[in-house]
Backbone as CSV, one residue per row, in Angstrom:
resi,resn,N_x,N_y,N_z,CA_x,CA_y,CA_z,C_x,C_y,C_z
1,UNK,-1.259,-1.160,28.504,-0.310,-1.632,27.524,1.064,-1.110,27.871
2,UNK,2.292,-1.997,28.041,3.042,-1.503,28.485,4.120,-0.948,27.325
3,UNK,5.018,-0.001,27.546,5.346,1.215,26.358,6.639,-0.382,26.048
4,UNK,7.119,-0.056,24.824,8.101,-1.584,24.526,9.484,-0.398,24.946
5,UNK,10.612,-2.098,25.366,11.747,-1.094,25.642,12.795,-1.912,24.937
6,UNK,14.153,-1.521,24.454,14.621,-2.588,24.163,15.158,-4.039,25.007
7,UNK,15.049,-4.169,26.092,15.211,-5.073,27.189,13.956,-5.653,26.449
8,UNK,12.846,-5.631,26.801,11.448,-6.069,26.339,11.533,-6.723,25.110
9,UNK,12.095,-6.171,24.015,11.749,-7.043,22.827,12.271,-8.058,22.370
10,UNK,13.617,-7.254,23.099,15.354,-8.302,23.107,15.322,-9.693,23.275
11,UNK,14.878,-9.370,24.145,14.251,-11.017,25.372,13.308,-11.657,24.451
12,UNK,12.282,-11.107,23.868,11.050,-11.561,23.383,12.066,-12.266,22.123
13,UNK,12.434,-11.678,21.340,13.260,-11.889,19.982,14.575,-12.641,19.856
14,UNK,15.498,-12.679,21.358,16.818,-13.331,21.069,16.550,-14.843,20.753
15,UNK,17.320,-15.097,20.048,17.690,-16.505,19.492,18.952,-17.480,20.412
16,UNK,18.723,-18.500,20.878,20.147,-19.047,21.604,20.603,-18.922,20.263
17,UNK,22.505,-18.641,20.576,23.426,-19.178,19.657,23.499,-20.504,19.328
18,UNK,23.262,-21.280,20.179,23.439,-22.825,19.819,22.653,-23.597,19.471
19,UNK,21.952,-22.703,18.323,21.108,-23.237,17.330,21.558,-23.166,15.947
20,UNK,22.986,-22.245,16.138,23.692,-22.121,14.728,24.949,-22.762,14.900
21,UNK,25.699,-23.402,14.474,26.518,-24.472,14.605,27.826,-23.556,13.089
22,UNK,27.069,-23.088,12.512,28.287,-22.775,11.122,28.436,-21.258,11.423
23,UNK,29.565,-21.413,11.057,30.147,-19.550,11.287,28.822,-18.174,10.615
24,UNK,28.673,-18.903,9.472,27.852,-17.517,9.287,26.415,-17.875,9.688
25,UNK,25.707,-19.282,10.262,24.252,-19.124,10.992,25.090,-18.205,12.204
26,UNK,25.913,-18.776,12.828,26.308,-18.371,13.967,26.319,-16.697,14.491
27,UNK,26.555,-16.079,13.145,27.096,-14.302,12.911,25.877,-14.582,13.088
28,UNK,24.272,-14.752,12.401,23.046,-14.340,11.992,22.732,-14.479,13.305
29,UNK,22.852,-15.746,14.053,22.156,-15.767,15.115,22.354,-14.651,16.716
30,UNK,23.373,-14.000,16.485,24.179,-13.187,17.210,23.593,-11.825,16.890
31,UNK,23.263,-11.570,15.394,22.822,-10.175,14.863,21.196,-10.265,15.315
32,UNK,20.601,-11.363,15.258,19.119,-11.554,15.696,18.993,-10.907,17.171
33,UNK,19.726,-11.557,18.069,20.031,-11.120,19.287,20.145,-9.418,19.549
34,UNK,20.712,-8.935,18.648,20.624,-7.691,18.677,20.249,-6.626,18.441
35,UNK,19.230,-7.138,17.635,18.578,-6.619,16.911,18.090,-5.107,17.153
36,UNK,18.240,-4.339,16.534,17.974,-2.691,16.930,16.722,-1.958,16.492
37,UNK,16.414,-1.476,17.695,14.980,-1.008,17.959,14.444,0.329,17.953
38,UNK,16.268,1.205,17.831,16.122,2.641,17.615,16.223,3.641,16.164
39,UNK,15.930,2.700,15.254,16.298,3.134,14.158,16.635,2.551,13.217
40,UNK,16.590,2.499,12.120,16.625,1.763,10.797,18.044,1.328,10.916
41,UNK,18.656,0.497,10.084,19.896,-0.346,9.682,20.063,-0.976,8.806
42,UNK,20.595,-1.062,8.040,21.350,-2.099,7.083,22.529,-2.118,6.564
43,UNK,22.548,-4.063,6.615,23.934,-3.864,6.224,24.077,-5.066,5.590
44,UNK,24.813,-4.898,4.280,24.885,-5.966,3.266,23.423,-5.914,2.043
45,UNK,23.229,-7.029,1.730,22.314,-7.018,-0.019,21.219,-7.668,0.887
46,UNK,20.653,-7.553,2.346,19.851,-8.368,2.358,18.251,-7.030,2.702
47,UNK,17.744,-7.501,1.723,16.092,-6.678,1.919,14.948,-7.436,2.186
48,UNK,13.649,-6.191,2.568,12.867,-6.293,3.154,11.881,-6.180,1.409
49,UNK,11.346,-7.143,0.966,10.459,-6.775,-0.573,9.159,-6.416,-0.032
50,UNK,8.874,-7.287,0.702,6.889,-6.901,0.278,6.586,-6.989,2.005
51,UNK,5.575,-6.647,2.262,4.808,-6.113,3.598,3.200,-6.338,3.520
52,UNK,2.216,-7.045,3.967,0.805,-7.488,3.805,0.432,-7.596,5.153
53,UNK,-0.228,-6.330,5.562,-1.017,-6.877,7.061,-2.219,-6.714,7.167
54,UNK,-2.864,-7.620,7.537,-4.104,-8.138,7.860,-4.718,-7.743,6.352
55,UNK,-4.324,-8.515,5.513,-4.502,-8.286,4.114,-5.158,-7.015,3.471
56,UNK,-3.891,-6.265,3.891,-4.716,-4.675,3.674,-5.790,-3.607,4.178
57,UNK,-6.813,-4.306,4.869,-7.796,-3.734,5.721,-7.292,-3.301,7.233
58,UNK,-8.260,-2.318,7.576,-8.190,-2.151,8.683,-8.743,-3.107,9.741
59,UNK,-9.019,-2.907,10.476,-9.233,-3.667,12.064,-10.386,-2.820,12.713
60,UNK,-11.321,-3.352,12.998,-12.321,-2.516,13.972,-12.429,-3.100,15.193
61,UNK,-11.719,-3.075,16.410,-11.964,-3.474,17.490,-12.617,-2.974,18.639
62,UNK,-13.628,-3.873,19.359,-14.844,-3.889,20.230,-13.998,-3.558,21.791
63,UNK,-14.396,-3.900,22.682,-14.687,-3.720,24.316,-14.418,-5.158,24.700
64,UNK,-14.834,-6.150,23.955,-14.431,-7.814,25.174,-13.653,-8.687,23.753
65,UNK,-13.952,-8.846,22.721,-13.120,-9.998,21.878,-12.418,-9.955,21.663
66,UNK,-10.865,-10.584,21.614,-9.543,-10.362,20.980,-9.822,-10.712,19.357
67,UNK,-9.056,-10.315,18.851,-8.869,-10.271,17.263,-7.342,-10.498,17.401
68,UNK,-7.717,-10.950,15.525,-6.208,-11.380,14.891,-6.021,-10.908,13.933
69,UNK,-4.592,-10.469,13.815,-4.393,-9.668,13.027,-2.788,-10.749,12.520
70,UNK,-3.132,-10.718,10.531,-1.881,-11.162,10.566,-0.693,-10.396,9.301
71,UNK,0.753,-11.030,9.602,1.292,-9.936,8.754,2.335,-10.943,7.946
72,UNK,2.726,-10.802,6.929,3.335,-11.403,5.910,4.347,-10.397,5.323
73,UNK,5.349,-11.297,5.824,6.871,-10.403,5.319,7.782,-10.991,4.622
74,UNK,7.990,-10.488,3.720,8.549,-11.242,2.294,9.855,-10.797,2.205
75,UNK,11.279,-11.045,2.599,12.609,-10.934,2.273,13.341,-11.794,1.731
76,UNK,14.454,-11.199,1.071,15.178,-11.648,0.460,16.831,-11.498,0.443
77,UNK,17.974,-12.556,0.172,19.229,-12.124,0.234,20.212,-13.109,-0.577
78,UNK,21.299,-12.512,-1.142,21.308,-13.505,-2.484,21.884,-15.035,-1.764
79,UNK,22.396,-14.987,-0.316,23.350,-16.232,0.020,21.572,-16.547,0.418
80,UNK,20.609,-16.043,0.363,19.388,-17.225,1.166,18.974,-16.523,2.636
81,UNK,17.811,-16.482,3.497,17.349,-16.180,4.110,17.773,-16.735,5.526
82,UNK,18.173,-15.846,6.685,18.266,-17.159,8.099,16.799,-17.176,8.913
83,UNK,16.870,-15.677,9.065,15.584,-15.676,10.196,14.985,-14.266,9.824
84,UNK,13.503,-13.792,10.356,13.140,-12.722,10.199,12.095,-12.502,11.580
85,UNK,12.420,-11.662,12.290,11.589,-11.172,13.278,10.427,-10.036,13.440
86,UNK,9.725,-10.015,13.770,8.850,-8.798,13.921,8.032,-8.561,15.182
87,UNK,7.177,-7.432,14.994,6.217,-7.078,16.149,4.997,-6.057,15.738
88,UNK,4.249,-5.942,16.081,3.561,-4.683,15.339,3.645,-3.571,17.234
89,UNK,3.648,-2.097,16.668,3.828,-1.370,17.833,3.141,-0.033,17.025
90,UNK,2.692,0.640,18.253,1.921,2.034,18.485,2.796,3.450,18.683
91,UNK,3.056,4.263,18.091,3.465,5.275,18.781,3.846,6.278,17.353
92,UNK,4.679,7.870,17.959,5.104,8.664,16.761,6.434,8.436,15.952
93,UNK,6.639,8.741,15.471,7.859,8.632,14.441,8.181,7.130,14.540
94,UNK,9.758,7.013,13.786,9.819,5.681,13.748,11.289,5.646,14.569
95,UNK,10.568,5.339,15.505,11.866,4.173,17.167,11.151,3.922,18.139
96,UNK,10.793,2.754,17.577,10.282,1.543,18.721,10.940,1.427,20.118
97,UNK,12.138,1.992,20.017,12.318,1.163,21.472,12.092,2.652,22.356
98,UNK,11.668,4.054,22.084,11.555,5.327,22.685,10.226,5.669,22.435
99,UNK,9.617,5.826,21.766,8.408,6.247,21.004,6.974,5.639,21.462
100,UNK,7.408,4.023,21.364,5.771,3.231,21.355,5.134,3.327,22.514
101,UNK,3.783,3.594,22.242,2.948,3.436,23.191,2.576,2.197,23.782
102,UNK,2.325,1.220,22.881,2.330,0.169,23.219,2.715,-0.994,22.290
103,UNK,2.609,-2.322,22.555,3.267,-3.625,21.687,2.392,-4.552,21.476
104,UNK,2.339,-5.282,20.201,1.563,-6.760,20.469,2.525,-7.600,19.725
105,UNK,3.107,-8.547,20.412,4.196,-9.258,19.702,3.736,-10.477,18.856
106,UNK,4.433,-11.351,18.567,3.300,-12.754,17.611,3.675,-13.450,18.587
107,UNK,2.296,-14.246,17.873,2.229,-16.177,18.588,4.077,-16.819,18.797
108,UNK,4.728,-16.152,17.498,6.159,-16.718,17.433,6.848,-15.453,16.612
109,UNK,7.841,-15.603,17.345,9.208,-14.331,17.018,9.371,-14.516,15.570
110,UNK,9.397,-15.876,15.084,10.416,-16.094,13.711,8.920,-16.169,12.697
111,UNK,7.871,-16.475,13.353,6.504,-16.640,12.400,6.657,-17.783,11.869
112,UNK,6.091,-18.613,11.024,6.102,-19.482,9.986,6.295,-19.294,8.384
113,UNK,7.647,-19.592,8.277,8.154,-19.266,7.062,7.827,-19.976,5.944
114,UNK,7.822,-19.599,4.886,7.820,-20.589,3.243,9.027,-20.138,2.695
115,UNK,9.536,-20.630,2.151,10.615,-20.484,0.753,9.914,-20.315,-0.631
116,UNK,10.183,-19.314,-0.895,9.766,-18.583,-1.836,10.940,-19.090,-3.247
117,UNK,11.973,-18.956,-3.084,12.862,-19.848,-3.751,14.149,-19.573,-2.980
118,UNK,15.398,-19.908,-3.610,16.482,-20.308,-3.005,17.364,-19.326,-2.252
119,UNK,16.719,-17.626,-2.473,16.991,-16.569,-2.278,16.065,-15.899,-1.582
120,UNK,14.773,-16.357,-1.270,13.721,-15.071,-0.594,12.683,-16.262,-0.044
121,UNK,12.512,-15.426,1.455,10.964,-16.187,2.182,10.413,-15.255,2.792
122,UNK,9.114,-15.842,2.590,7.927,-15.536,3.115,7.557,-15.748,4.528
123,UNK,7.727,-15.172,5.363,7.128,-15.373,7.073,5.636,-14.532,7.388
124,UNK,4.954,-15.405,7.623,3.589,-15.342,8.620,3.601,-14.906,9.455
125,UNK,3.124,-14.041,10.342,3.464,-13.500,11.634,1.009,-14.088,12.418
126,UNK,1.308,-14.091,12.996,-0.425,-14.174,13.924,0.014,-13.617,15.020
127,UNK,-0.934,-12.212,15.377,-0.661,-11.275,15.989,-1.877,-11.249,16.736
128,UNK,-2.279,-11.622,18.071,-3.912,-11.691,19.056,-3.721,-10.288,19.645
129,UNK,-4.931,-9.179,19.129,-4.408,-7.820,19.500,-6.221,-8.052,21.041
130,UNK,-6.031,-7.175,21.990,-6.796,-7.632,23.206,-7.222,-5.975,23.559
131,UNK,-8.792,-5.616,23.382,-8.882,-4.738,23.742,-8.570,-4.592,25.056
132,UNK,-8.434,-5.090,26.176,-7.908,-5.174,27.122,-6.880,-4.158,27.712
133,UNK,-6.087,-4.535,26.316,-4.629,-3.679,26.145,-4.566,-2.848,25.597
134,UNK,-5.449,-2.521,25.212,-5.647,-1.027,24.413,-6.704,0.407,25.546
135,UNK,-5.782,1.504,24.679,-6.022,2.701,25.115,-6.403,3.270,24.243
136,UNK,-7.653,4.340,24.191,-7.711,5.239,23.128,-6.780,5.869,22.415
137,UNK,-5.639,6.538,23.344,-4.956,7.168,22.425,-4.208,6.074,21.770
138,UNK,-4.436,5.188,21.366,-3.763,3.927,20.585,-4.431,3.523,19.415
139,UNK,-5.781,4.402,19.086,-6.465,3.919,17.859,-6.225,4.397,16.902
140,UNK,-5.987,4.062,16.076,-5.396,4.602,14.318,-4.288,4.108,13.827
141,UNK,-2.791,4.350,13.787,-1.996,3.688,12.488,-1.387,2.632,13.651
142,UNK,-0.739,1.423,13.216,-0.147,0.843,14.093,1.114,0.483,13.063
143,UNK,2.198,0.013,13.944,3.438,0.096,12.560,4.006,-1.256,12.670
144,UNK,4.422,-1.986,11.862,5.193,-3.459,11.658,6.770,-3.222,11.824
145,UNK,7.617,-3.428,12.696,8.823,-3.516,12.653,9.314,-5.073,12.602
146,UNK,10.148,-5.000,11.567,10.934,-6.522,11.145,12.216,-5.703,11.028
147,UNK,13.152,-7.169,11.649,14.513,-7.349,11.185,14.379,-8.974,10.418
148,UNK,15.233,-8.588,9.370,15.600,-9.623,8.464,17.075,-10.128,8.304
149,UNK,17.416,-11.415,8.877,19.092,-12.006,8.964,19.249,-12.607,7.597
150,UNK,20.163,-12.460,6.254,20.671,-13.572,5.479,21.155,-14.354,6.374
151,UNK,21.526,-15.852,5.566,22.221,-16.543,5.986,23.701,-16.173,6.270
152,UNK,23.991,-15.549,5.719,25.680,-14.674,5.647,25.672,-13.575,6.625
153,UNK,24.567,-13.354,7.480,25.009,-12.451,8.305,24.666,-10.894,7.982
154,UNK,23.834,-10.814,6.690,24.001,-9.677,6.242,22.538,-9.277,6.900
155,UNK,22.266,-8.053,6.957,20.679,-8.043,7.967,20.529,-6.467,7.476
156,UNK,18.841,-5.939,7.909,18.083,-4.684,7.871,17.103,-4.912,8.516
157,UNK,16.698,-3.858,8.961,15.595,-3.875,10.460,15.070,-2.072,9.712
158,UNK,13.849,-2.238,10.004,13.097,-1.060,9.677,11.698,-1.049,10.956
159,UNK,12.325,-0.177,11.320,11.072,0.384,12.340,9.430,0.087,11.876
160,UNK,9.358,0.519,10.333,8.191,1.123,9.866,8.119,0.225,8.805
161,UNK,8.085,-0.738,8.598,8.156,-1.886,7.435,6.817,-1.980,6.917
162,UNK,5.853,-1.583,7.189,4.294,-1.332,7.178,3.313,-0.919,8.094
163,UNK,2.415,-0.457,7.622,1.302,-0.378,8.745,0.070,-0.544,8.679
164,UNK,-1.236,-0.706,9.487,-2.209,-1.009,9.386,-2.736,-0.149,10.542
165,UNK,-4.382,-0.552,10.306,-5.213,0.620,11.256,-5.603,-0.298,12.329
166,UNK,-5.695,0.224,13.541,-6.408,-1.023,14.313,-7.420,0.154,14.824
167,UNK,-8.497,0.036,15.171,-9.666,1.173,15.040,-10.654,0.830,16.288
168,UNK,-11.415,1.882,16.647,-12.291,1.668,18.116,-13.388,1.085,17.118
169,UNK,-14.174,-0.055,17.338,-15.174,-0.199,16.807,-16.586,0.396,16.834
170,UNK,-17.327,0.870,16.572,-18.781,1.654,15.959,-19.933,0.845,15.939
171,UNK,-20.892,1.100,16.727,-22.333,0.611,16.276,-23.122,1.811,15.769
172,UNK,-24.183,1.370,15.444,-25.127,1.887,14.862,-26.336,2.026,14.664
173,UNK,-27.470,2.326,14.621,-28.894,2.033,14.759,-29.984,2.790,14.076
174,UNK,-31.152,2.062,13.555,-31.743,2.807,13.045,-33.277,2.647,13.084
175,UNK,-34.385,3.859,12.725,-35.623,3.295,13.164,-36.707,3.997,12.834
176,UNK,-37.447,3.988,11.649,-38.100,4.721,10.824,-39.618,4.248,11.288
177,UNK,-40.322,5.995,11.747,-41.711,5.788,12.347,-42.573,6.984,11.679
178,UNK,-44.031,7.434,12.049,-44.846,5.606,12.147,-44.745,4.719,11.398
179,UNK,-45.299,3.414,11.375,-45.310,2.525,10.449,-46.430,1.778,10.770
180,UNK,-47.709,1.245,9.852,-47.258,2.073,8.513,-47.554,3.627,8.282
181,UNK,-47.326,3.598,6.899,-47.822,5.712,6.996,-47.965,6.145,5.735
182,UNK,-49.426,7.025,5.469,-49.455,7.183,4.792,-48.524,8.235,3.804
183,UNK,-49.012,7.464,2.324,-47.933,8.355,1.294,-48.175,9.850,1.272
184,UNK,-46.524,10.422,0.711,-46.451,11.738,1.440,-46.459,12.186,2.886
185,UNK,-46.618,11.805,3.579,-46.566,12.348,5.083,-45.232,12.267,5.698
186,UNK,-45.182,13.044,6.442,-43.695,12.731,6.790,-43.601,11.683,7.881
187,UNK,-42.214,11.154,7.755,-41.758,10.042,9.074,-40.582,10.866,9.676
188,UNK,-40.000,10.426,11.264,-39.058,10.674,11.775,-37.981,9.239,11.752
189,UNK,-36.930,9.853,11.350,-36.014,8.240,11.857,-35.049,8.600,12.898
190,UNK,-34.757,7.788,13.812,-33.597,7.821,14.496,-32.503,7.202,14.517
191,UNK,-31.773,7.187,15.202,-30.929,6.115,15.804,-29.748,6.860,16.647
192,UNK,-28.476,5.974,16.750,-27.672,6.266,17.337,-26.244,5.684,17.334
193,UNK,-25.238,6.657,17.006,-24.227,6.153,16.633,-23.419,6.322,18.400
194,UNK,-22.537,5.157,18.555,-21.854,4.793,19.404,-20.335,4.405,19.062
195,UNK,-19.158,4.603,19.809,-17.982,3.362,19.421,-17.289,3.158,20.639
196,UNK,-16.821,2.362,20.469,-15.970,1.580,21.516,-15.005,2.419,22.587
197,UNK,-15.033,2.381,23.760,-14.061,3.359,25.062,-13.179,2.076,25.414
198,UNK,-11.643,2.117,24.396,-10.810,1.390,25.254,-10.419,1.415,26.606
199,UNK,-10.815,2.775,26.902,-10.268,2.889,28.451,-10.900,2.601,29.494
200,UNK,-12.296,2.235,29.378,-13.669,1.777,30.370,-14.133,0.691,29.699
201,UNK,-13.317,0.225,28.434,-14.293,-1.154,27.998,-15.821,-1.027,27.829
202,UNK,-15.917,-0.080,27.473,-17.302,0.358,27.457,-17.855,1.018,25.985
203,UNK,-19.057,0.723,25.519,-19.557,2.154,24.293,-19.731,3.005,24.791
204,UNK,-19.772,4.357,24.125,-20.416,5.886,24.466,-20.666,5.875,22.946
205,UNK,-21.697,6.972,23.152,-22.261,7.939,22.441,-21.079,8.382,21.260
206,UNK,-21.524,8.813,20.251,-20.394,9.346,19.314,-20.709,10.826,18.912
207,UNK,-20.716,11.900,19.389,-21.563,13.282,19.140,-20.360,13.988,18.159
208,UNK,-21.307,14.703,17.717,-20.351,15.911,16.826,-19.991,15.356,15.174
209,UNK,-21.036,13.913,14.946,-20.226,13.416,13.753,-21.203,13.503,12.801
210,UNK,-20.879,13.565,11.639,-22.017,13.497,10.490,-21.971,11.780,10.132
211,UNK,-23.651,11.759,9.648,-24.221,10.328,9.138,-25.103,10.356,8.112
212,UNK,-24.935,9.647,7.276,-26.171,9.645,6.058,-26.740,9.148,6.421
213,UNK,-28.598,9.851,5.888,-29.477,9.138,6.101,-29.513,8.266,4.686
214,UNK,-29.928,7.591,4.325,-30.022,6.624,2.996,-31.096,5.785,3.280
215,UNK,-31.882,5.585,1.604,-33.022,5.164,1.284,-32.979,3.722,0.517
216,UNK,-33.354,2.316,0.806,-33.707,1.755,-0.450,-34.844,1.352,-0.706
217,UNK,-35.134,1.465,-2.152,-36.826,0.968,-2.520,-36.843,-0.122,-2.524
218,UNK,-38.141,-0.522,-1.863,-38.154,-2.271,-2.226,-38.207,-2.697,-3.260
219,UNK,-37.361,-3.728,-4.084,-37.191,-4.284,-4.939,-35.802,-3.919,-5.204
220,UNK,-35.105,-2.988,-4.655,-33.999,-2.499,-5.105,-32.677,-3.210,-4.136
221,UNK,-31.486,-3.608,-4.476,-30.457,-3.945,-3.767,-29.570,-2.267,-3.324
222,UNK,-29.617,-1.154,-3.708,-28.945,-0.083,-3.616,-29.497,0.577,-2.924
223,UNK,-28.427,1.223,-2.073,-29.230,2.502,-1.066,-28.427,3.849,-1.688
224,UNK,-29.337,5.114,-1.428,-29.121,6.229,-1.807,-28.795,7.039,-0.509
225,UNK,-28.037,8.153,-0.765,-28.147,8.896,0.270,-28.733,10.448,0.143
226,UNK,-29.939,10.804,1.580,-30.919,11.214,1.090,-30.531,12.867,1.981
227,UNK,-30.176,12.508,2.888,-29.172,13.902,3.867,-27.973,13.425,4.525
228,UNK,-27.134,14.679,4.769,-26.396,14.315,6.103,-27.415,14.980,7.497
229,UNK,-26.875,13.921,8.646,-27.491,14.932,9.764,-25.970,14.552,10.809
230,UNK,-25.887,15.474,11.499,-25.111,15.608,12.880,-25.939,15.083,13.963
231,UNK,-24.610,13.938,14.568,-25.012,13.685,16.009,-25.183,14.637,17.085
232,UNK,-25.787,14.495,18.084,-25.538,15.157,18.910,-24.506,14.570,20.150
233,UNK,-24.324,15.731,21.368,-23.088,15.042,22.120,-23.719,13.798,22.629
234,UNK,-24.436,13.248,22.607,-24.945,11.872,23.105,-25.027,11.123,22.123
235,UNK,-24.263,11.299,20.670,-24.649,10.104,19.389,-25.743,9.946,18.852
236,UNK,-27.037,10.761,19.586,-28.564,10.815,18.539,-28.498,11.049,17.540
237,UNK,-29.380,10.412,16.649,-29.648,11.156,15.245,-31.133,11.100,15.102
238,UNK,-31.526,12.028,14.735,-33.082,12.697,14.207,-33.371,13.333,13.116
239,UNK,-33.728,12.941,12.363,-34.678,14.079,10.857,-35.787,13.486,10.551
240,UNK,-36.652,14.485,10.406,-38.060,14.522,9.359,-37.656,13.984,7.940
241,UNK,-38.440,12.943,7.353,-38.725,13.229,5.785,-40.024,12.706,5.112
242,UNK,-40.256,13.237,4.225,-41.329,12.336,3.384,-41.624,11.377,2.731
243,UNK,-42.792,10.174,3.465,-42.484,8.586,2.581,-43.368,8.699,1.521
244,UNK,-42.705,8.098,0.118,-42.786,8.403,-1.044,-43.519,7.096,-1.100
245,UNK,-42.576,5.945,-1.077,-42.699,4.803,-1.105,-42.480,3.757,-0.163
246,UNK,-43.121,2.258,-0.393,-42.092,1.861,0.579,-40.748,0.933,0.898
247,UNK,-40.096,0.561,1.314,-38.483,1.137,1.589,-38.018,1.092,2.758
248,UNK,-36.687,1.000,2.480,-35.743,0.338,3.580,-35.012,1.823,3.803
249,UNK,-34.894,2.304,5.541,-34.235,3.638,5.966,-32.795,3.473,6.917
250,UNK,-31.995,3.609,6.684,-30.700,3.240,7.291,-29.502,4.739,7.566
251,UNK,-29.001,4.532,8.700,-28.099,5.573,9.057,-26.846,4.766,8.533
252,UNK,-25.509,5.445,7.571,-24.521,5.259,7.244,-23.189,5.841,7.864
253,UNK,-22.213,5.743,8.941,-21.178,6.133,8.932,-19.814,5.761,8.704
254,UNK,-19.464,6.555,7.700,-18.033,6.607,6.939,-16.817,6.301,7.579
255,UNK,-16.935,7.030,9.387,-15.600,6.519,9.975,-14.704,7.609,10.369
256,UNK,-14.376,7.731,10.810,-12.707,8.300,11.123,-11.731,8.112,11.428
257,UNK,-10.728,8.586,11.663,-8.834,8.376,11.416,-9.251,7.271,12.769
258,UNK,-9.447,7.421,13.497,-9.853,6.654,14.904,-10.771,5.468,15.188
259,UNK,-11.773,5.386,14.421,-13.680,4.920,14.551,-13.781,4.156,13.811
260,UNK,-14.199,3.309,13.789,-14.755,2.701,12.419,-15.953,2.759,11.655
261,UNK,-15.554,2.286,9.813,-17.148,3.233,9.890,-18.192,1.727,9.758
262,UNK,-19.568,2.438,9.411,-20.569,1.357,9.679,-21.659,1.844,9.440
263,UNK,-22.767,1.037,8.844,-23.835,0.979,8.135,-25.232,-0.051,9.409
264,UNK,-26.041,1.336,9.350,-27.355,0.582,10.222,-28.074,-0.674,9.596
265,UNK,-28.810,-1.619,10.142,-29.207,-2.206,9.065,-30.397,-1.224,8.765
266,UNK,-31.143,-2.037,7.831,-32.519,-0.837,7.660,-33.537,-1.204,7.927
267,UNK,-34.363,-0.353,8.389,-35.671,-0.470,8.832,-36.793,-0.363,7.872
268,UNK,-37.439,-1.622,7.850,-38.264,-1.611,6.564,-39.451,-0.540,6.922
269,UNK,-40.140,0.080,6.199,-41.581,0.872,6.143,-42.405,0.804,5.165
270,UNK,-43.317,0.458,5.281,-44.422,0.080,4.803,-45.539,1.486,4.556
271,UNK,-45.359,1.823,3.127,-46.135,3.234,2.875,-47.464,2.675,2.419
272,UNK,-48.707,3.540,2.401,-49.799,2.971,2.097,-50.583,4.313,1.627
């Protein structure tokens, strides 16, 4: 993934001038062009209201499928809206054009706008994020930078306009033995938690993490949780318990700042 620079986005984002024909598209289309990548700005009554990406959820991304991720940016300015640009980008603090690790720009610079009314619109952004292009150290917050032009020329650009998680994705597994078995006796379950290696395109093992074991009775839609157990450095999981009844046995993980979390399906057992 290559780190964004402002040359890089500039290009991606400039607008020809001679698409604005009136003095103040003309200012807007000139301020688009320039848009600044090191730091917040504004200038004039024109704001940034609302921010929606990928409708609030995070993102769990795999080893081969691209995903889409989309973002909805809602500004406003009292002469009326010209254009609004964005990108979503990776990195610490907020300056995109020093900081990011990496970029995923949209299908289109300007997105697909609505008019919201005669003063504020709504732009769509569709963002194809490619594990491909991803690096581990790239999993967790990702940040939305928009600049927003009034028609008058008046504009604000925020590094950090929102953010969302884009996450290594997690499998999971599970597998409750013997079966069948008699009541009271104990069973072993296993499985194995794994997540996604952006950097080999590959799963590994997930060690060092805690997972619930969880129970449901048949007839029941709810699972309980019955221990935690720790992976080991290879992502195993193993415990003893006693079948009461019989019931569906499933490993649960919650997730981390990085991982995503995820639920085994369950393994039915049949007590007798």
């Amino acid at each position: 993934m290559a780190a964004v620079t402002g040359a890089l986005a500039l290009t991606a984002l400039a607008v020809p001038a001679a698409q604005a024909d009136e003095a103040p598209k003309a200012k807007a289309a000139a301020l688009t062009a320039q848009a600044p990548l090191d730091g917040d700005t504004s200038e004039g009554d024109t704001r940034i209201t609302k921010v929606v990406i990928n409708g609030g959820k995070s993102l769990a991304l795999g080893t081969t499928a691209r995903k889409t991720i989309t973002a909805e940016v809602t500004a406003t300015d009292p002469e009326g809206m010209y254009e609004t640009h964005s990108f979503l980008w990776n990195g610490p603090g907020a300056d995109a054009a020093n900081n990011a690790l990496g970029i995923f720009l949209p299908n289109s610079p300007t997105g697909t706008c609505t008019e919201v009314n005669a003063t504020t619109t709504t732009c769509k952004y569709t963002i194809v994020v490619d594990p491909a292009a991803m690096y581990n150290n790239t999993a967790g917050t990702w940040k939305l930078w928009v600049y927003a032009v009034g028609a008058d020329g008046d504009h604000v650009a925020k590094n950090v306009a929102g953010t969302t998680k884009i996450l290594r994705a997690s499998t999971l597994t599970a597998n409750a033995a013997p079966e069948p078995v008699t009541k009271n006796k104990p069973i072993t379950v296993t499985g194995k938690l794994a997540r996604a290696n952006w950097d080999t395109l590959t799963y590994a093992g997930y060690g060092a993490q805690p997972v619930q074991l969880q129970f449901r009775p048949a007839g029941s839609s709810t699972y309980s949780n019955v221990k935690t157990v720790n992976t080991n450095a290879s992502g195993n999981l193993s415990t003893t318990v006693t079948a009461v009844k019989d019931g569906y046995w499933r490993w649960n993980f919650t997730g981390t700042s990085t991982a995503s979390p995820i639920a085994a399906a369950g393994d039915y057992l049949d007590v007798r």
